[in-house]
CSV table of C-alpha atoms and ligand atoms in Angstrom, one decimal:
chain,number,residue,atom,x,y,z
A,1,MET,CA,0.0,0.0,0.0
A,2,SER,CA,1.5,3.3,-1.1
A,3,PRO,CA,2.5,5.4,1.9
A,4,ILE,CA,-0.2,7.9,2.8
A,5,LYS,CA,0.8,11.1,1.0
A,6,LYS,CA,1.1,13.9,3.4
A,7,LYS,CA,-1.2,16.8,2.4
A,8,PRO,CA,1.0,19.6,1.2
A,9,THR,CA,0.9,22.3,3.9
A,10,LEU,CA,-0.1,25.5,2.3
A,11,LYS,CA,2.9,27.9,2.7
A,12,ARG,CA,1.5,31.4,3.3
A,13,THR,CA,3.6,33.7,1.3
A,14,LYS,CA,3.9,37.2,2.6
A,15,LYS,CA,2.6,38.7,-0.6
A,16,PHE,CA,-0.4,36.5,-1.4
A,17,LYS,CA,-3.1,34.9,0.7
A,18,VAL,CA,-3.4,31.4,-0.8
A,19,THR,CA,-6.7,29.6,-0.9
A,20,PRO,CA,-7.2,26.2,-2.6
A,21,THR,CA,-9.7,26.4,-5.5
A,22,ARG,CA,-9.6,22.7,-6.3
A,23,LYS,CA,-8.4,19.9,-4.1
A,24,GLY,CA,-4.8,20.6,-3.7
A,25,ALA,CA,-4.8,23.4,-6.4
A,26,VAL,CA,-3.7,26.9,-5.2
A,27,ARG,CA,-5.3,30.1,-6.6
A,28,LYS,CA,-3.2,33.2,-6.1
A,29,VAL,CA,-5.4,36.0,-5.0
A,30,PRO,CA,-4.3,39.6,-5.6
A,31,LYS,CA,-2.9,41.5,-2.6
A,32,PRO,CA,-6.0,43.1,-0.9
A,33,GLY,CA,-6.5,46.8,-1.9
A,34,PRO,CA,-6.5,49.6,0.6
A,35,ASN,CA,-8.7,48.9,3.5
A,36,PRO,CA,-12.0,50.5,2.5
A,37,PHE,CA,-12.8,51.0,6.2
A,38,LEU,CA,-9.8,53.2,6.8
A,39,LYS,CA,-11.0,56.6,5.7
A,40,ARG,CA,-8.1,58.2,4.0
A,41,ARG,CA,-7.7,61.6,5.5
A,42,LYS,CA,-8.0,64.1,2.7
A,43,GLU,CA,-5.3,66.7,2.5
A,44,PRO,CA,-6.8,69.9,4.0
A,45,VAL,CA,-7.2,72.6,1.3
A,46,PHE,CA,-8.1,76.2,1.0
A,47,ASP,CA,-11.6,75.9,-0.5
A,48,PRO,CA,-14.1,78.2,1.1
A,49,GLU,CA,-17.9,77.8,0.6
A,50,LEU,CA,-19.0,81.2,-0.7
A,51,ARG,CA,-22.2,82.7,0.5
A,52,VAL,CA,-23.3,85.9,-1.1
A,53,HIS,CA,-26.0,88.2,0.3
A,54,PRO,CA,-27.4,91.1,-1.8
A,55,THR,CA,-26.7,93.9,0.7
A,56,PRO,CA,-24.6,94.3,4.0
A,57,ALA,CA,-27.9,94.4,6.0
A,58,LEU,CA,-29.0,91.1,4.5
A,59,LEU,CA,-25.5,89.7,5.1
A,60,PHE,CA,-25.9,90.3,8.8
A,61,GLU,CA,-29.6,89.5,9.0
A,62,GLU,CA,-29.1,86.1,7.3
A,63,THR,CA,-25.9,85.2,9.0
A,64,ALA,CA,-27.1,85.7,12.6
A,65,PRO,CA,-29.6,82.8,12.4
A,66,PHE,CA,-26.8,80.6,11.0
A,67,VAL,CA,-24.7,81.4,14.1
A,68,MET,CA,-27.7,80.6,16.3
A,69,GLN,CA,-28.2,77.3,14.5
A,70,VAL,CA,-24.5,76.3,15.0
A,71,ALA,CA,-24.8,77.3,18.6
A,72,ARG,CA,-27.9,75.1,19.2
A,73,GLU,CA,-26.4,72.2,17.4
A,74,ALA,CA,-23.2,72.4,19.5
A,75,VAL,CA,-25.1,72.5,22.7
A,76,ASP,CA,-27.3,69.6,21.6
A,77,ALA,CA,-24.2,67.6,20.7
A,78,ARG,CA,-21.7,68.6,23.4
A,79,GLY,CA,-23.5,70.6,26.0
A,80,ARG,CA,-21.7,73.9,25.1
A,81,PHE,CA,-21.0,76.3,22.3
A,82,VAL,CA,-17.4,77.6,22.0
A,83,LEU,CA,-17.2,80.7,19.9
A,84,ALA,CA,-14.2,82.9,19.0
A,85,LEU,CA,-14.7,86.5,17.9
A,86,SER,CA,-12.6,88.7,15.7
A,87,GLY,CA,-12.0,92.4,15.6
A,88,GLY,CA,-12.3,94.8,12.7
A,89,SER,CA,-15.5,96.7,11.7
A,90,THR,CA,-17.4,94.0,9.8
A,91,PRO,CA,-18.5,92.0,12.9
A,92,LYS,CA,-20.3,95.0,14.3
A,93,GLY,CA,-23.3,94.4,12.0
A,94,LEU,CA,-23.5,90.8,13.0
A,95,PHE,CA,-23.2,91.6,16.7
A,96,GLN,CA,-26.2,93.9,16.4
A,97,GLN,CA,-28.2,91.2,14.7
A,98,LEU,CA,-27.3,88.6,17.4
A,99,CYS,CA,-28.9,91.0,20.0
A,100,GLU,CA,-32.2,91.1,18.0
A,101,GLU,CA,-35.2,88.8,18.5
A,102,PRO,CA,-35.8,86.0,17.8
A,103,VAL,CA,-32.1,85.1,17.5
A,104,LYS,CA,-31.2,86.6,20.9
A,105,SER,CA,-33.7,84.4,22.8
A,106,LEU,CA,-33.0,81.3,20.7
A,107,LEU,CA,-29.2,81.4,21.1
A,108,PRO,CA,-28.2,79.4,24.3
A,109,TRP,CA,-26.1,82.2,25.8
A,110,ASP,CA,-25.8,80.4,29.2
A,111,ARG,CA,-24.0,77.5,27.5
A,112,THR,CA,-21.9,79.8,25.3
A,113,PHE,CA,-18.2,80.4,25.9
A,114,VAL,CA,-16.5,83.3,24.2
A,115,PHE,CA,-12.8,83.5,23.2
A,116,TRP,CA,-11.0,85.7,20.7
A,117,GLY,CA,-9.2,84.7,17.6
A,118,ASP,CA,-7.0,87.8,17.9
A,119,GLU,CA,-6.6,91.0,19.9
A,120,ARG,CA,-4.6,94.1,20.1
A,121,HIS,CA,-2.4,94.1,23.2
A,122,VAL,CA,-4.1,97.0,24.8
A,123,PRO,CA,-6.2,97.6,28.0
A,124,LEU,CA,-9.8,96.1,27.9
A,125,THR,CA,-11.1,99.7,27.9
A,126,ASP,CA,-9.0,100.9,25.0
A,127,GLU,CA,-11.0,102.0,21.9
A,128,LYS,CA,-8.9,99.6,19.8
A,129,SER,CA,-9.7,96.6,21.9
A,130,ASN,CA,-11.7,93.8,20.2
A,131,TYR,CA,-13.0,92.8,23.6
A,132,ARG,CA,-14.4,96.3,24.2
A,133,MET,CA,-16.1,96.3,20.8
A,134,ALA,CA,-17.7,92.9,21.5
A,135,GLN,CA,-18.6,93.9,25.1
A,136,GLU,CA,-20.3,97.1,24.0
A,137,LEU,CA,-22.2,95.8,20.9
A,138,LEU,CA,-23.0,92.2,22.0
A,139,LEU,CA,-21.9,90.7,25.3
A,140,SER,CA,-23.3,93.4,27.5
A,141,LYS,CA,-26.7,93.0,25.8
A,142,VAL,CA,-27.2,89.2,26.1
A,143,PRO,CA,-27.5,86.9,29.1
A,144,ILE,CA,-24.1,85.3,28.9
A,145,PRO,CA,-22.4,84.6,32.3
A,146,LYS,CA,-19.3,86.8,32.8
A,147,ALA,CA,-17.3,83.7,33.7
A,148,ASN,CA,-18.0,82.4,30.2
A,149,ILE,CA,-16.0,85.3,28.6
A,150,PHE,CA,-12.2,84.9,28.1
A,151,PRO,CA,-10.5,88.2,27.0
A,152,MET,CA,-7.3,87.5,25.2
A,153,THR,CA,-5.2,90.2,26.9
A,154,ASP,CA,-5.6,93.3,29.1
A,155,GLY,CA,-2.5,95.0,27.7
A,156,SER,CA,-0.4,94.3,30.9
A,157,ARG,CA,2.9,92.3,30.8
A,158,SER,CA,4.7,91.8,27.6
A,159,VAL,CA,2.8,90.7,24.5
A,160,GLU,CA,4.7,87.4,24.5
A,161,GLN,CA,3.6,86.8,28.1
A,162,ALA,CA,0.0,87.7,27.2
A,163,ALA,CA,0.1,85.0,24.5
A,164,SER,CA,1.5,82.4,26.8
A,165,LEU,CA,-1.1,83.2,29.5
A,166,TYR,CA,-3.9,82.9,27.0
A,167,GLU,CA,-2.5,79.6,25.8
A,168,GLY,CA,-2.7,78.5,29.5
A,169,LYS,CA,-6.4,79.5,29.6
A,170,LEU,CA,-7.1,77.4,26.5
A,171,LYS,CA,-5.2,74.4,27.9
A,172,LYS,CA,-7.3,74.7,31.1
A,173,PHE,CA,-10.6,75.0,29.2
A,174,PHE,CA,-9.9,72.3,26.7
A,175,GLY,CA,-8.1,70.0,29.0
A,176,MET,CA,-4.7,70.2,27.4
A,177,GLN,CA,-6.3,68.9,24.1
A,178,MET,CA,-6.1,70.9,20.8
A,179,PRO,CA,-8.7,73.6,21.2
A,180,ILE,CA,-11.7,72.9,18.9
A,181,LEU,CA,-13.9,76.0,18.4
A,182,ASP,CA,-17.4,75.3,17.4
A,183,LEU,CA,-17.5,78.6,15.5
A,184,ASN,CA,-14.6,80.8,14.7
A,185,LEU,CA,-15.7,84.2,13.4
A,186,MET,CA,-13.0,85.9,11.3
A,187,GLY,CA,-12.4,88.6,8.8
A,188,MET,CA,-9.9,89.4,6.0
A,189,GLY,CA,-7.8,92.5,6.1
A,190,ASP,CA,-7.3,94.5,2.9
A,191,ASP,CA,-3.8,93.0,2.7
A,192,GLY,CA,-5.2,89.4,2.9
A,193,HIS,CA,-4.3,88.9,6.6
A,194,THR,CA,-6.7,87.1,8.9
A,195,ALA,CA,-6.8,87.1,12.7
A,196,SER,CA,-3.5,88.9,13.5
A,197,LEU,CA,-1.5,86.8,11.1
A,198,PHE,CA,0.0,89.2,8.6
A,199,PRO,CA,1.7,88.7,5.2
A,200,GLY,CA,5.3,87.4,5.4
A,201,VAL,CA,5.6,87.0,9.2
A,202,VAL,CA,7.2,84.0,10.8
A,203,GLN,CA,4.1,83.5,13.0
A,204,LEU,CA,2.3,82.2,9.9
A,205,ASN,CA,4.3,78.9,10.2
A,206,GLU,CA,3.9,78.6,14.0
A,207,VAL,CA,2.9,75.0,14.8
A,208,LYS,CA,4.2,74.5,18.4
A,209,HIS,CA,2.2,77.2,20.1
A,210,TRP,CA,-1.6,77.8,20.0
A,211,VAL,CA,-1.2,81.5,20.6
A,212,VAL,CA,1.4,84.0,19.5
A,213,GLY,CA,2.1,87.6,20.6
A,214,TYR,CA,4.4,89.8,18.6
A,215,PHE,CA,5.0,93.4,17.3
A,216,VAL,CA,3.3,93.8,14.0
A,217,ASP,CA,5.6,96.0,11.9
A,218,GLU,CA,2.9,96.8,9.4
A,219,GLU,CA,0.7,98.3,12.1
A,220,LYS,CA,3.4,99.4,14.6
A,221,LYS,CA,1.3,97.6,17.2
A,222,ASP,CA,1.6,94.6,19.5
A,223,ARG,CA,-1.0,91.9,18.6
A,224,VAL,CA,-2.0,88.5,20.1
A,225,SER,CA,-3.4,85.8,17.8
A,226,LEU,CA,-4.4,82.2,17.6
A,227,THR,CA,-2.2,80.3,15.2
A,228,PHE,CA,-3.3,78.3,12.2
A,229,PRO,CA,-3.2,74.9,13.9
A,230,VAL,CA,-5.9,76.1,16.2
A,231,LEU,CA,-7.8,78.2,13.6
A,232,ASN,CA,-7.9,75.1,11.3
A,233,ALA,CA,-9.1,72.8,14.0
A,234,SER,CA,-12.4,74.8,14.2
A,235,ARG,CA,-15.6,73.0,13.3
A,236,VAL,CA,-17.0,76.1,11.5
A,237,THR,CA,-14.8,79.0,10.3
A,238,LEU,CA,-17.0,81.9,9.2
A,239,VAL,CA,-15.2,84.7,7.4
A,240,LEU,CA,-17.3,87.8,7.1
A,241,MET,CA,-16.5,90.3,4.3
A,242,GLU,CA,-18.4,93.4,3.3
A,243,GLY,CA,-18.1,96.2,0.8
A,244,ALA,CA,-16.4,97.0,-2.5
A,245,LYS,CA,-13.1,97.7,-0.6
A,246,LYS,CA,-12.7,93.9,-0.2
A,247,ALA,CA,-13.4,93.1,-3.9
A,248,SER,CA,-9.9,93.3,-5.4
A,249,ARG,CA,-8.2,91.4,-2.6
A,250,LEU,CA,-10.9,88.8,-2.6
A,251,LYS,CA,-10.3,88.2,-6.3
A,252,ASP,CA,-6.6,87.8,-5.7
A,253,VAL,CA,-7.2,85.3,-2.9
A,254,LEU,CA,-9.8,83.2,-4.7
A,255,GLU,CA,-8.8,83.5,-8.3
A,256,GLY,CA,-5.1,84.4,-8.1
A,257,PRO,CA,-2.1,82.1,-7.4
A,258,LYS,CA,-2.1,80.2,-4.2
A,259,ASP,CA,0.5,82.3,-2.2
A,260,PRO,CA,-0.4,82.0,1.5
A,261,PRO,CA,2.7,83.9,2.7
A,262,ARG,CA,1.4,86.8,0.7
A,263,TYR,CA,-2.3,86.2,1.4
A,264,PRO,CA,-2.4,84.5,4.8
A,265,ILE,CA,-6.1,83.9,4.6
A,266,GLN,CA,-5.2,81.1,2.2
A,267,TYR,CA,-3.7,79.2,5.1
A,268,LEU,CA,-7.3,78.6,6.3
A,269,LYS,CA,-7.5,74.8,5.5
A,270,PRO,CA,-9.8,73.3,8.1
A,271,THR,CA,-8.7,69.8,9.2
A,272,ASP,CA,-12.2,68.5,9.4
A,273,GLY,CA,-14.4,71.6,9.7
A,274,LYS,CA,-16.2,73.9,7.3
A,275,LEU,CA,-14.7,77.2,5.9
A,276,ILE,CA,-17.4,79.7,4.9
A,277,PHE,CA,-16.9,83.1,3.3
A,278,ALA,CA,-20.1,85.1,4.0
A,279,MET,CA,-20.1,88.3,1.9
A,280,ASP,CA,-22.3,91.0,0.4
A,281,ALA,CA,-22.6,91.4,-3.4
A,282,ALA,CA,-20.2,94.4,-3.4
A,283,ALA,CA,-17.3,92.3,-2.0
A,284,THR,CA,-17.7,89.7,-4.8
A,285,ALA,CA,-18.2,92.2,-7.6
A,286,LEU,CA,-14.8,91.5,-9.3
A,287,LEU,CA,-15.0,87.7,-9.2
A,288,SER,CA,-15.1,86.2,-12.7
A,289,ARG,CA,-17.1,83.2,-11.5
A,290,LYS,CA,-20.2,84.6,-9.6
A,291,PRO,CA,-20.8,82.3,-6.6
B,1,6PG,C1,-8.5,92.6,13.8
B,1,6PG,C2,-8.9,91.4,13.0
B,1,6PG,C3,-8.6,91.4,11.6
B,1,6PG,C4,-9.9,91.8,10.9
B,1,6PG,C5,-9.6,92.1,9.5
B,1,6PG,C6,-10.9,92.6,8.8
B,1,6PG,O1,-8.5,92.5,15.0
B,1,6PG,O2,-8.2,93.6,13.1
B,1,6PG,O3,-9.4,90.4,13.6
B,1,6PG,O4,-8.2,90.1,11.1
B,1,6PG,O5,-10.8,90.7,10.9
B,1,6PG,O6,-8.6,93.1,9.5
B,1,6PG,O7,-11.3,93.9,9.3
B,1,6PG,P1,-12.6,94.6,8.8
B,1,6PG,O8,-13.7,93.8,9.3
B,1,6PG,O9,-12.5,96.0,9.5
B,1,6PG,O10,-12.6,94.7,7.4
């Protein structure tokens, strides 16, 4: 009787998983493709959703309910709404609308926490203070607990110390994790800067710190600003622009070459969040592709 033939043990090659098709036969199967369940993280890009409103009044009237909706969704999902405000003149119109009914009563102010995306390094009472503008036009008119408001600087100490203190406040609030703002309200300067991150400054490439404080040569002023890692971690980044004065720079930024050191707003590439440009028609007048 012929000796019982030992069944060939199937040698698993590194490259191929082998499975017998017929008794003893071996079918080489192609190496499995990428795991469909591992969502490939898309490379963050500068690609704002453009929202155009016919007039400045409608820009603010129609954006206020959106802010309220983001706030309510944040509170429903996480029990709080973390908002960062910017300076400049554009937000004034939105602040006024946020104090109007029905938005004022529908926004969950008691669960709202307010930070700033940037600030001038001046006393809180200074006319240049972003905090003072927000306090006068919005925060003093809504039922937000004082303890929920986190001014960026009061102008004391050095601007670098102010930045590091604010970073400490963020670490305390966010439990040492990367701060994730539910809504980050921003603007664009006529030179394409955003927050207090100006063309050509080294702070554009800051990735170690969440907050920087430095002397802005262009303005001859000390400024404090969140850095792009934090700005880009936001769930919703809402950039408000209004008026013909923005039109030429907006065309450069949207239709010109990608040159973020020259146009820092092009560094806004949310990791997972949404980037929205909310504008009036005058600001978009020079765009070749009407949004
Ligand atoms: C600031 C800013 C700044 C502002 C733009 C737009 O404190 O100055 O936060 O980034 O958003 O300069 O300013 P306007 O709204 O006045 O156009």
